C-alpha atoms as a printed R data frame, in Angstrom:
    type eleno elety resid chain resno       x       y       z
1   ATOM     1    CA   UNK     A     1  -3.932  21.897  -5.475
2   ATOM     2    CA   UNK     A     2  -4.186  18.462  -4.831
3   ATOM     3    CA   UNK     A     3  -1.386  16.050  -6.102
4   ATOM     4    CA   UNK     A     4  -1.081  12.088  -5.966
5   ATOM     5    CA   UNK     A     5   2.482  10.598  -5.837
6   ATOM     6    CA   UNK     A     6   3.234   6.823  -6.256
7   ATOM     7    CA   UNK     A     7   6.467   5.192  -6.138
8   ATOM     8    CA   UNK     A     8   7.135   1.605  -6.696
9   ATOM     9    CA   UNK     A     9   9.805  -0.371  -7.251
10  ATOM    10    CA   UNK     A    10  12.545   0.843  -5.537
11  ATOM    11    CA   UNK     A    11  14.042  -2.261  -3.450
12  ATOM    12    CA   UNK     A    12  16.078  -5.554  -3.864
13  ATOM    13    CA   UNK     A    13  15.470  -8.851  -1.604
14  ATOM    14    CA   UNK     A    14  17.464  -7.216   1.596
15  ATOM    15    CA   UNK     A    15  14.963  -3.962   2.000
16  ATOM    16    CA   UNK     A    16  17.713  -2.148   3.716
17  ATOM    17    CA   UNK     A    17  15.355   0.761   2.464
18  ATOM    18    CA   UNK     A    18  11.716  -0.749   1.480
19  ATOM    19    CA   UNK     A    19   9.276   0.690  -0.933
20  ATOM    20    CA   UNK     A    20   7.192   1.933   1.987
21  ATOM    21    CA   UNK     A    21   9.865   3.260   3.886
22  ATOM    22    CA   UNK     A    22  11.239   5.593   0.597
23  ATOM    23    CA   UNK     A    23   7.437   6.740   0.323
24  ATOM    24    CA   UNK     A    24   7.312   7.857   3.952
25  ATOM    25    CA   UNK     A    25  10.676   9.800   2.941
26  ATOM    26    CA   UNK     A    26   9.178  11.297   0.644
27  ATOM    27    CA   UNK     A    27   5.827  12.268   2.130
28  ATOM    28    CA   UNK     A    28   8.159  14.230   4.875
29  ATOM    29    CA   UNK     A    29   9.542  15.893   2.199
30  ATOM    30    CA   UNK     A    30   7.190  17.374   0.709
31  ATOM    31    CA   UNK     A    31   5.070  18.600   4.045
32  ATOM    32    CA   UNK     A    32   8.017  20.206   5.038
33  ATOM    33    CA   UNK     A    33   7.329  22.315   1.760
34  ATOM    34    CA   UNK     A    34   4.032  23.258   2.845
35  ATOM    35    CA   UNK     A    35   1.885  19.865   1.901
36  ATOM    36    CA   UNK     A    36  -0.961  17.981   3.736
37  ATOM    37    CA   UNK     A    37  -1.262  14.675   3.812
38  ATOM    38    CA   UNK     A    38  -4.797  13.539   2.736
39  ATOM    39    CA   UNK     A    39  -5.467  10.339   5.511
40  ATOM    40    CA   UNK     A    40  -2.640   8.554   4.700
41  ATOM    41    CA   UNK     A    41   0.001   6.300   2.260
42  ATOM    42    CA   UNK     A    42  -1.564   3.649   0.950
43  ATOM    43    CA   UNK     A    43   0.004  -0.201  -0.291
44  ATOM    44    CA   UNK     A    44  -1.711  -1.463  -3.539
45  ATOM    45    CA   UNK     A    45  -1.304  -4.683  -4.613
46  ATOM    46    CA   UNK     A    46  -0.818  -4.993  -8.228
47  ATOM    47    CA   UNK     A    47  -0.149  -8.954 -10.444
48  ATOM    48    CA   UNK     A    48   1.353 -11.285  -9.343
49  ATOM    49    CA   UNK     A    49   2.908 -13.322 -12.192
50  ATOM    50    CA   UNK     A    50   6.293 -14.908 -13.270
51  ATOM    51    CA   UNK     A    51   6.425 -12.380 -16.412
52  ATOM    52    CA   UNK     A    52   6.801  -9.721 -13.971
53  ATOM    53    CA   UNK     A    53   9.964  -8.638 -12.461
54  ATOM    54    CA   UNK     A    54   9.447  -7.963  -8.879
55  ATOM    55    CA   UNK     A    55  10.850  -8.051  -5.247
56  ATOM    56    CA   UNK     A    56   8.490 -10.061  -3.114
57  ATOM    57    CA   UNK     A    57   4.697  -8.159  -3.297
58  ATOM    58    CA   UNK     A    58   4.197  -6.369  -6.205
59  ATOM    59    CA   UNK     A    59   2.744  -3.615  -4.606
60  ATOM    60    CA   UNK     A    60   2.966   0.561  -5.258
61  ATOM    61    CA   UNK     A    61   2.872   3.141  -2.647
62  ATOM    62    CA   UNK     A    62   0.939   6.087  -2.735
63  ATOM    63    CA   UNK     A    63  -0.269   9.395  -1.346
64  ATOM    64    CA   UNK     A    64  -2.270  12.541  -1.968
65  ATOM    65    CA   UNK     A    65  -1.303  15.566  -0.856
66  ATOM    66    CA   UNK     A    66  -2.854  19.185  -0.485
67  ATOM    67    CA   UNK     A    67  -0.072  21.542  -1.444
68  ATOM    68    CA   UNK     A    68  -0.026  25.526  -3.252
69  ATOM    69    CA   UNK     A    69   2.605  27.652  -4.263
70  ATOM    70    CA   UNK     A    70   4.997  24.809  -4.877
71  ATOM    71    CA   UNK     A    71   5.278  23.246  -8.915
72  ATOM    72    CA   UNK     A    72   5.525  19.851  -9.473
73  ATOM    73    CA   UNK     A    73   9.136  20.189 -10.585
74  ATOM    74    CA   UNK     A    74   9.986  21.257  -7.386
75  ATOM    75    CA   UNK     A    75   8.237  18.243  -5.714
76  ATOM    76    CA   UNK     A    76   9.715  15.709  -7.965
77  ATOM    77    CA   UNK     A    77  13.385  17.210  -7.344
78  ATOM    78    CA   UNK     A    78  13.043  16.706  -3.549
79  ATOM    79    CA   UNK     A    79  11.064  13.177  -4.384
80  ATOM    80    CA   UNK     A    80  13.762  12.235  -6.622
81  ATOM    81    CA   UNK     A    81  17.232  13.499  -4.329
82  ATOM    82    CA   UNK     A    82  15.320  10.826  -1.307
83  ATOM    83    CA   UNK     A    83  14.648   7.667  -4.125
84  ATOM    84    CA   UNK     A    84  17.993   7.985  -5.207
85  ATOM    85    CA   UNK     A    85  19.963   8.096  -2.201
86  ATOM    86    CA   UNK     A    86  17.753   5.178  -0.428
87  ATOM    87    CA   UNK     A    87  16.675   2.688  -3.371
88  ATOM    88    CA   UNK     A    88  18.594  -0.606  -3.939
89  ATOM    89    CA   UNK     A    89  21.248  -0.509  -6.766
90  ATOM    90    CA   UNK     A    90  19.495  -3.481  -8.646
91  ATOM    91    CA   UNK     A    91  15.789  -2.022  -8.841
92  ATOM    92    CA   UNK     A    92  13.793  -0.278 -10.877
93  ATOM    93    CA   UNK     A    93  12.315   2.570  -9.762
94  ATOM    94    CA   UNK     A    94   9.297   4.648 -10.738
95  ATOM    95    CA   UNK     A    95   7.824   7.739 -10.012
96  ATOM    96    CA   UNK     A    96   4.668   9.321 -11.075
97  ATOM    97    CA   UNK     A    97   2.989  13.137  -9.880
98  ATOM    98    CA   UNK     A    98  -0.292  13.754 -11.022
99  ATOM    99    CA   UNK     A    99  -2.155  17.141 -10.319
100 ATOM   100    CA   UNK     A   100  -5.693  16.331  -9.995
101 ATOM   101    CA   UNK     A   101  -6.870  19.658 -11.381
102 ATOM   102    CA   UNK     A   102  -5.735  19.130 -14.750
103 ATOM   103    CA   UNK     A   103  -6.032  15.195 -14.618
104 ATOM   104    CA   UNK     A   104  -8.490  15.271 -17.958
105 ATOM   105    CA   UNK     A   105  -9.073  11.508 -17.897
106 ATOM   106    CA   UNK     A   106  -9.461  10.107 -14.652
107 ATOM   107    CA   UNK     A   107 -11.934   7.130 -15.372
108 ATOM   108    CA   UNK     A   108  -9.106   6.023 -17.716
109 ATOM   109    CA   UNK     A   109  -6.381   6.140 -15.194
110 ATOM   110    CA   UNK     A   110  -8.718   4.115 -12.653
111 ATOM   111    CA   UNK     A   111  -9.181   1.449 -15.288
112 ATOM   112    CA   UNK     A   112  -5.230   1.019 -16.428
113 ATOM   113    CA   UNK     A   113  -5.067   0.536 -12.299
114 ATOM   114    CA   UNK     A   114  -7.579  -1.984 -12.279
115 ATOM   115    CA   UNK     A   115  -6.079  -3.646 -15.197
116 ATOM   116    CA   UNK     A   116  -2.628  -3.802 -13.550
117 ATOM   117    CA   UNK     A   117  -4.048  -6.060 -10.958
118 ATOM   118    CA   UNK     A   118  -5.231  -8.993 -13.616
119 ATOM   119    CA   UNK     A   119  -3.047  -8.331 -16.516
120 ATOM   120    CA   UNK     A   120   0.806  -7.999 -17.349
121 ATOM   121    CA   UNK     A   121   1.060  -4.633 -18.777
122 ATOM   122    CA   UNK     A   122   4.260  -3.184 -20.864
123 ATOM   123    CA   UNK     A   123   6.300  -0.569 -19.852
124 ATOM   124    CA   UNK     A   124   5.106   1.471 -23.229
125 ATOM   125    CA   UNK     A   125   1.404   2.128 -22.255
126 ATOM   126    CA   UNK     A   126   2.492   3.289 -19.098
127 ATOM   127    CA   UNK     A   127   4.094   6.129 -20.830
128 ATOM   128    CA   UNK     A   128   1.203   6.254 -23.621
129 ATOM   129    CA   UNK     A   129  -1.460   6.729 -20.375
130 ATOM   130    CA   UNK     A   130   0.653   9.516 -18.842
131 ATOM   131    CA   UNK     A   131   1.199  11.799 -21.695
132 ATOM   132    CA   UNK     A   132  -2.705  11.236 -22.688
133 ATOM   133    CA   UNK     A   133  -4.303  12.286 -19.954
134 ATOM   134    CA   UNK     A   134  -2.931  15.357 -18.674
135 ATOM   135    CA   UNK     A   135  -1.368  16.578 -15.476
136 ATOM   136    CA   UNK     A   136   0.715  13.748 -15.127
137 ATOM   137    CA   UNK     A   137   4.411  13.432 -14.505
138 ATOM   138    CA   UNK     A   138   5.758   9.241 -15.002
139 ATOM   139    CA   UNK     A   139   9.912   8.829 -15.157
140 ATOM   140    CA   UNK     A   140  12.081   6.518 -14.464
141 ATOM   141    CA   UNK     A   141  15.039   6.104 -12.455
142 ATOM   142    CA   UNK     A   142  17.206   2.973 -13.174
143 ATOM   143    CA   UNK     A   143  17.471  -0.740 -14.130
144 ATOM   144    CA   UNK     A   144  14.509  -1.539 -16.349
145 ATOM   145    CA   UNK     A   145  12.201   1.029 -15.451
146 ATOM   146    CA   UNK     A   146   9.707  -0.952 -14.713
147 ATOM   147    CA   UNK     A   147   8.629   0.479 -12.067
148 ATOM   148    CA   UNK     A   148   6.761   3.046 -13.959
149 ATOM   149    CA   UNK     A   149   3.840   0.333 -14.797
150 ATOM   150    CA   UNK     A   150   2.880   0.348 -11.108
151 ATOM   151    CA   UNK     A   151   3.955   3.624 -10.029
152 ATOM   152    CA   UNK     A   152   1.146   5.134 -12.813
153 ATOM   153    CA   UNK     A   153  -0.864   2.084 -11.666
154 ATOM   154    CA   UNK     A   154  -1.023   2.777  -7.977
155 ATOM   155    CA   UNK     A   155  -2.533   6.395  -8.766
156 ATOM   156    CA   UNK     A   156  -5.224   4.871 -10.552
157 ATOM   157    CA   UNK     A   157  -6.338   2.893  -7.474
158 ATOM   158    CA   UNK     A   158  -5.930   5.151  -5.080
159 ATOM   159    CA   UNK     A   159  -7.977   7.614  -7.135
160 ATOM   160    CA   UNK     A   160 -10.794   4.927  -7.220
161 ATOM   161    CA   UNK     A   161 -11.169   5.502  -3.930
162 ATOM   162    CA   UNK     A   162 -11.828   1.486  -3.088
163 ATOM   163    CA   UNK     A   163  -8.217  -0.199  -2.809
164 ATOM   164    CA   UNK     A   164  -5.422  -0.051  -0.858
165 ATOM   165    CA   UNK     A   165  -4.436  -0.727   2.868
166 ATOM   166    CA   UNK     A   166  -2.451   2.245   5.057
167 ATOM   167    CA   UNK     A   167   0.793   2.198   5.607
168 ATOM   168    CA   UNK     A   168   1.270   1.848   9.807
169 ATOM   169    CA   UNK     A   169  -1.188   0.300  12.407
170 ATOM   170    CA   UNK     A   170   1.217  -2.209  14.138
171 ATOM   171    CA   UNK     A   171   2.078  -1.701  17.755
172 ATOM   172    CA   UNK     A   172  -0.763   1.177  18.247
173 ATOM   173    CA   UNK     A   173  -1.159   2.955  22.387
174 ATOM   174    CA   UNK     A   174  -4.750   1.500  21.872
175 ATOM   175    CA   UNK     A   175  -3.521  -2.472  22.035
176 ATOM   176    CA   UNK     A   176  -6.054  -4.453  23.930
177 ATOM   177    CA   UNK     A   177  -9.007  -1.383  23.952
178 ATOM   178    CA   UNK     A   178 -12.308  -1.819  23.178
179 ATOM   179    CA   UNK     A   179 -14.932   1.068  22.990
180 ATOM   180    CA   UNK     A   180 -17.769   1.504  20.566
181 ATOM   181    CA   UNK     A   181 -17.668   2.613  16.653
182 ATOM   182    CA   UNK     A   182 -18.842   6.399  17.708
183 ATOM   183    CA   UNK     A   183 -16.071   6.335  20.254
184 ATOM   184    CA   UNK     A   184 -13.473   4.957  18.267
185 ATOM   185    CA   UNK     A   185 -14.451   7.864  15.514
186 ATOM   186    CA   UNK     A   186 -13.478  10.262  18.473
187 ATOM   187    CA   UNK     A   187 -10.294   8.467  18.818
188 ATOM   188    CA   UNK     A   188  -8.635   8.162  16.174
189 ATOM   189    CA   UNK     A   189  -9.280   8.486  12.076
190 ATOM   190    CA   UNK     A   190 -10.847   5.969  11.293
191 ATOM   191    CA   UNK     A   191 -14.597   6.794   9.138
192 ATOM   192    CA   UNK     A   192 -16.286   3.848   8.550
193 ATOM   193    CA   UNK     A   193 -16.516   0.310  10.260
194 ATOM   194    CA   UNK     A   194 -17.653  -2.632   8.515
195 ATOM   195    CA   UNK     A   195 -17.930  -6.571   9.435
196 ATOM   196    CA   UNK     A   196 -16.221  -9.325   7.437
197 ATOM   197    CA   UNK     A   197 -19.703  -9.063   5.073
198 ATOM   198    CA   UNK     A   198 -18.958  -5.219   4.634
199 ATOM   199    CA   UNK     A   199 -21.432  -4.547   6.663
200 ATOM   200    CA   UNK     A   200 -21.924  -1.096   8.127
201 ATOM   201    CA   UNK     A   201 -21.559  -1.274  12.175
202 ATOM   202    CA   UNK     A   202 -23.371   0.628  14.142
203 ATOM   203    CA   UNK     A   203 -22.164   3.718  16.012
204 ATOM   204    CA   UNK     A   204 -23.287   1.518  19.392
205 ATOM   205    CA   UNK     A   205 -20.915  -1.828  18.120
206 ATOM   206    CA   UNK     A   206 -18.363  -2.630  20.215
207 ATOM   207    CA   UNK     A   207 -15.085  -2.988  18.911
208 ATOM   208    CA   UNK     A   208 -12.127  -4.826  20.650
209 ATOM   209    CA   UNK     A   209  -8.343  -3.428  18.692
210 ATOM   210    CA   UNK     A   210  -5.335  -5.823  19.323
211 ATOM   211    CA   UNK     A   211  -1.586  -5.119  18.492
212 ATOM   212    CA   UNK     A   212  -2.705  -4.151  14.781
213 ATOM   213    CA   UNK     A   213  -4.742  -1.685  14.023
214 ATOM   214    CA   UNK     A   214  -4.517  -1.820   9.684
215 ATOM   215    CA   UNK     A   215  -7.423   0.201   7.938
216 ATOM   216    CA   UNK     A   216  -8.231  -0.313   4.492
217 ATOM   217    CA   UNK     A   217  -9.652   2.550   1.897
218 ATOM   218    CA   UNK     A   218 -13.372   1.843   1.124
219 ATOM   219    CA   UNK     A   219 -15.683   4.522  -0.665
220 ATOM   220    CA   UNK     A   220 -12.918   6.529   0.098
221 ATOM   221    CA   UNK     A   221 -12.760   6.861   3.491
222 ATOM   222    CA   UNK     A   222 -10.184   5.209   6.093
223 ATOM   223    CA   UNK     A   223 -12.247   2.054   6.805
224 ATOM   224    CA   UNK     A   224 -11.438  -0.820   9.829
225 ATOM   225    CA   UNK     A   225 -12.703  -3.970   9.044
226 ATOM   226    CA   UNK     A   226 -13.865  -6.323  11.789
227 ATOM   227    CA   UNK     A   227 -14.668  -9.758  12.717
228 ATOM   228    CA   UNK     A   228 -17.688 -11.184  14.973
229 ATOM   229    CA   UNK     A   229 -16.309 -12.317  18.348
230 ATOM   230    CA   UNK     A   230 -19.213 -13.261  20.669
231 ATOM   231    CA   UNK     A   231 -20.992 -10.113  21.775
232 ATOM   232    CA   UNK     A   232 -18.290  -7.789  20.128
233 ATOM   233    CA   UNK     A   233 -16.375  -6.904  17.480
234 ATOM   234    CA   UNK     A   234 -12.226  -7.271  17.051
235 ATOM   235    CA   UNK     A   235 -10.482  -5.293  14.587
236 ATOM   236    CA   UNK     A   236  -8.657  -7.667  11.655
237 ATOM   237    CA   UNK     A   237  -4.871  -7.748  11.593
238 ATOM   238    CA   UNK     A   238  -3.234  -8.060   8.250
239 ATOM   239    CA   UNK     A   239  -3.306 -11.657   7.860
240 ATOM   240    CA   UNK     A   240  -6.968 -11.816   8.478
241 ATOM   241    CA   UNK     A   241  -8.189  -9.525   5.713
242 ATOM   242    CA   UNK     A   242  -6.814 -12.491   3.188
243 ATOM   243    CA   UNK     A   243  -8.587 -15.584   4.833
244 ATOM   244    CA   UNK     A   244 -10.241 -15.359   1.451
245 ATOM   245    CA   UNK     A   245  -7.066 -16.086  -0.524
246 ATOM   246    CA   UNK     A   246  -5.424 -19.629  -1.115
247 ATOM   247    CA   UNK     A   247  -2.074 -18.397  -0.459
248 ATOM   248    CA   UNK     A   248  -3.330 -19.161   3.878
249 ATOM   249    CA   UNK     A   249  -3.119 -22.424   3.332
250 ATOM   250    CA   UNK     A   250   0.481 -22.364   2.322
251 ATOM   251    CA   UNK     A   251   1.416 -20.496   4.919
252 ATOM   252    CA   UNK     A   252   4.069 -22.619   7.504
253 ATOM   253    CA   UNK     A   253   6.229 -22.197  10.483
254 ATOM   254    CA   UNK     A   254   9.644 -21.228   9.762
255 ATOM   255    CA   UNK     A   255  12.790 -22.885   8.836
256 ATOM   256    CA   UNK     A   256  16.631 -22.652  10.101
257 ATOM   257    CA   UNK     A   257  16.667 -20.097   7.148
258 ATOM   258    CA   UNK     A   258  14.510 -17.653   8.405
259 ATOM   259    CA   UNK     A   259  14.939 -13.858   8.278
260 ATOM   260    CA   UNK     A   260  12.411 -11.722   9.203
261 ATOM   261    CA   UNK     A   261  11.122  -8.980   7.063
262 ATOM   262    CA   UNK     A   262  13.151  -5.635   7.230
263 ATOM   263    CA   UNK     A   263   9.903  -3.628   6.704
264 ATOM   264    CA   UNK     A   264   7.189  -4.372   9.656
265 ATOM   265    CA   UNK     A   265   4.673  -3.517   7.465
266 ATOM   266    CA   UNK     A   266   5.608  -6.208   5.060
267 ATOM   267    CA   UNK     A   267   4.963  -8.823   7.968
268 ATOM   268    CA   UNK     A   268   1.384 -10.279   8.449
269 ATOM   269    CA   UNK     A   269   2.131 -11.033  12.093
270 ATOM   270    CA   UNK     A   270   5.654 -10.076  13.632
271 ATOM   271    CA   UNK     A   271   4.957 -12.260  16.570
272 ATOM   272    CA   UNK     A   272   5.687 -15.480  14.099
273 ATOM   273    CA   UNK     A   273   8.692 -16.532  12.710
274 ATOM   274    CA   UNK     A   274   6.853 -18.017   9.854
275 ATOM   275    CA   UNK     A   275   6.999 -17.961   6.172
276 ATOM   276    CA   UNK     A   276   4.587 -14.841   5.487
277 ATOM   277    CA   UNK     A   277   7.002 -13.306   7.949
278 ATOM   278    CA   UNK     A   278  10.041 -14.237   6.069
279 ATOM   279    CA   UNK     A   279  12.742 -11.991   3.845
280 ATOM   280    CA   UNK     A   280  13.142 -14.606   1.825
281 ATOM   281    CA   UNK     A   281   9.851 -15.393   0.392
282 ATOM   282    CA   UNK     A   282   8.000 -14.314  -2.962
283 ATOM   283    CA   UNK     A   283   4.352 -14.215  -3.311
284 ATOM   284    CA   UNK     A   284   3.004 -15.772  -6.726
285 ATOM   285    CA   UNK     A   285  -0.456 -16.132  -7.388
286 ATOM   286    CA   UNK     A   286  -0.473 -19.950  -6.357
287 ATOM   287    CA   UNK     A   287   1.342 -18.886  -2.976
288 ATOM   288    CA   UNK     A   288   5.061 -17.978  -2.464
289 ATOM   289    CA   UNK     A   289   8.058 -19.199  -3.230
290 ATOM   290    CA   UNK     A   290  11.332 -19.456  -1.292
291 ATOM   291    CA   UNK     A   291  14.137 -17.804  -2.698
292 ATOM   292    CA   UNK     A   292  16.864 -19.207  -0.976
């Protein structure tokens, strides 16, 4: 059977223990019960708005994985014993299982997912969703709760199949390569290459990969998206795949307060000691705040 698991919520402004980092906890876990991960966890990003209570992203984790012989209940206990013995004492943390063989409303869950990246959604309806649509498991585990809005959330998006970037990339053994689309395929994981325009590259492109090498889900499959440089192709870091958002040009160099990020993957470029970089900031939707 196939299962999706999403945690969110789950940290406080130090990330001794990030989101991402509890999720990879708990994706060990459950292999070493017999599971296979499908490609990947992926980071959503859900609202950002001042009615919503979160750390400094507002993002869920999730990941599907192939598992039989092993209930849910039996998942959830091993999921739970890691979130509570890594998440912060002052968060909220939420946890959702859904079995995709009895999931009876899927288009429904896709939409609420959708919906949790424009609109501020109540804690209630989370719940509501769950128990409506069959084969899903949504609790809570401290503080508000809230977590459970983008823990159900995250599933949603992930089971659209076209959102999300995967956790890891940074630091790759293929820093500085280049080799064409058909023999990066051979490579690694990667499916499908587009440009900037998502545009399909051919299998004869040549790609150039630098210290990052972040893939996104598109249609999905694990996807690299890549610029035009010259007479070749280079691979996007993080930062890159939001040139379209305002936040950039907020973005500055660092001040004496500076503390970088305790979760790598919640850096845009850890070769800056800038603000995007910093433990200290919080994205809003007009660009981020400092909260010291």
């Amino acid at each position: 059977m196939r299962i999706y698991i999403c945690v969110d919520d789950t940290d406080d402004l130090t990330k001794s223990t990030s989101t991402g980092k509890i999720a990879d906890m708990i994706a060990q876990e459950i292999v070493k019960m017999g599971g296979t991960m499908d490609k990947g966890i992926t980071r959503h990003q859900l609202l950002l708005h001042d009615d919503i209570d979160y750390t400094s992203h507002n993002s869920s984790m999730c990941m599907v994985i192939d598992i039989e012989g092993v209930e849910i209940s039996q998942m959830q206990e091993a999921a739970v014993k890691v979130l509570k013995a890594n998440m912060a004492e002052s968060s909220d943390p939420g946890l959702c299982f859904c079995r995709l063989d009895q999931l009876e409303e899927p288009e429904q869950l896709i939409a609420y997912g959708k919906r949790a990246q424009n609109e501020v959604i109540q804690k209630q309806e989370a719940y509501n969703l769950a128990s409506q649509i069959g084969g899903t498991v949504l609790e809570e585990y401290g503080g508000t709760g809230c977590g459970v809005i983008g823990a159900l959330a995250g599933i949603g998006l992930r089971l659209s199949g076209c959102d999300g970037v995967f956790r890891g990339g940074k630091g790759g053994k293929f820093d500085g390569q280049t080799h064409t689309v058909a023999e990066w395929k051979e490579l690694t994981d990667i499916e499908l290459f587009l440009d900037f325009d998502g545009n399909v590259l051919s299998e004869e492109d040549q790609v150039e990969v630098g210290d990052q090498l972040k893939t996104s889900m598109v249609d999905h499959k694990v996807t690299l998206i890549a610029s035009k440089k010259g007479d070749h192709y280079k691979a996007c870091k993080k930062k890159e795949l939001y040139q379209g958002d305002k936040r950039v040009t907020t973005w500055t160099t660092a001040c004496d307060k500076f503390e970088q990020d305790n979760d790598i993957e919640e850096c845009y470029d850890d070769s800056e000691n800038a603000c995007y970089n910093c433990l200290y900031r919080r994205w809003t939707a007009e660009g981020y705040r400092c909260v010291k």
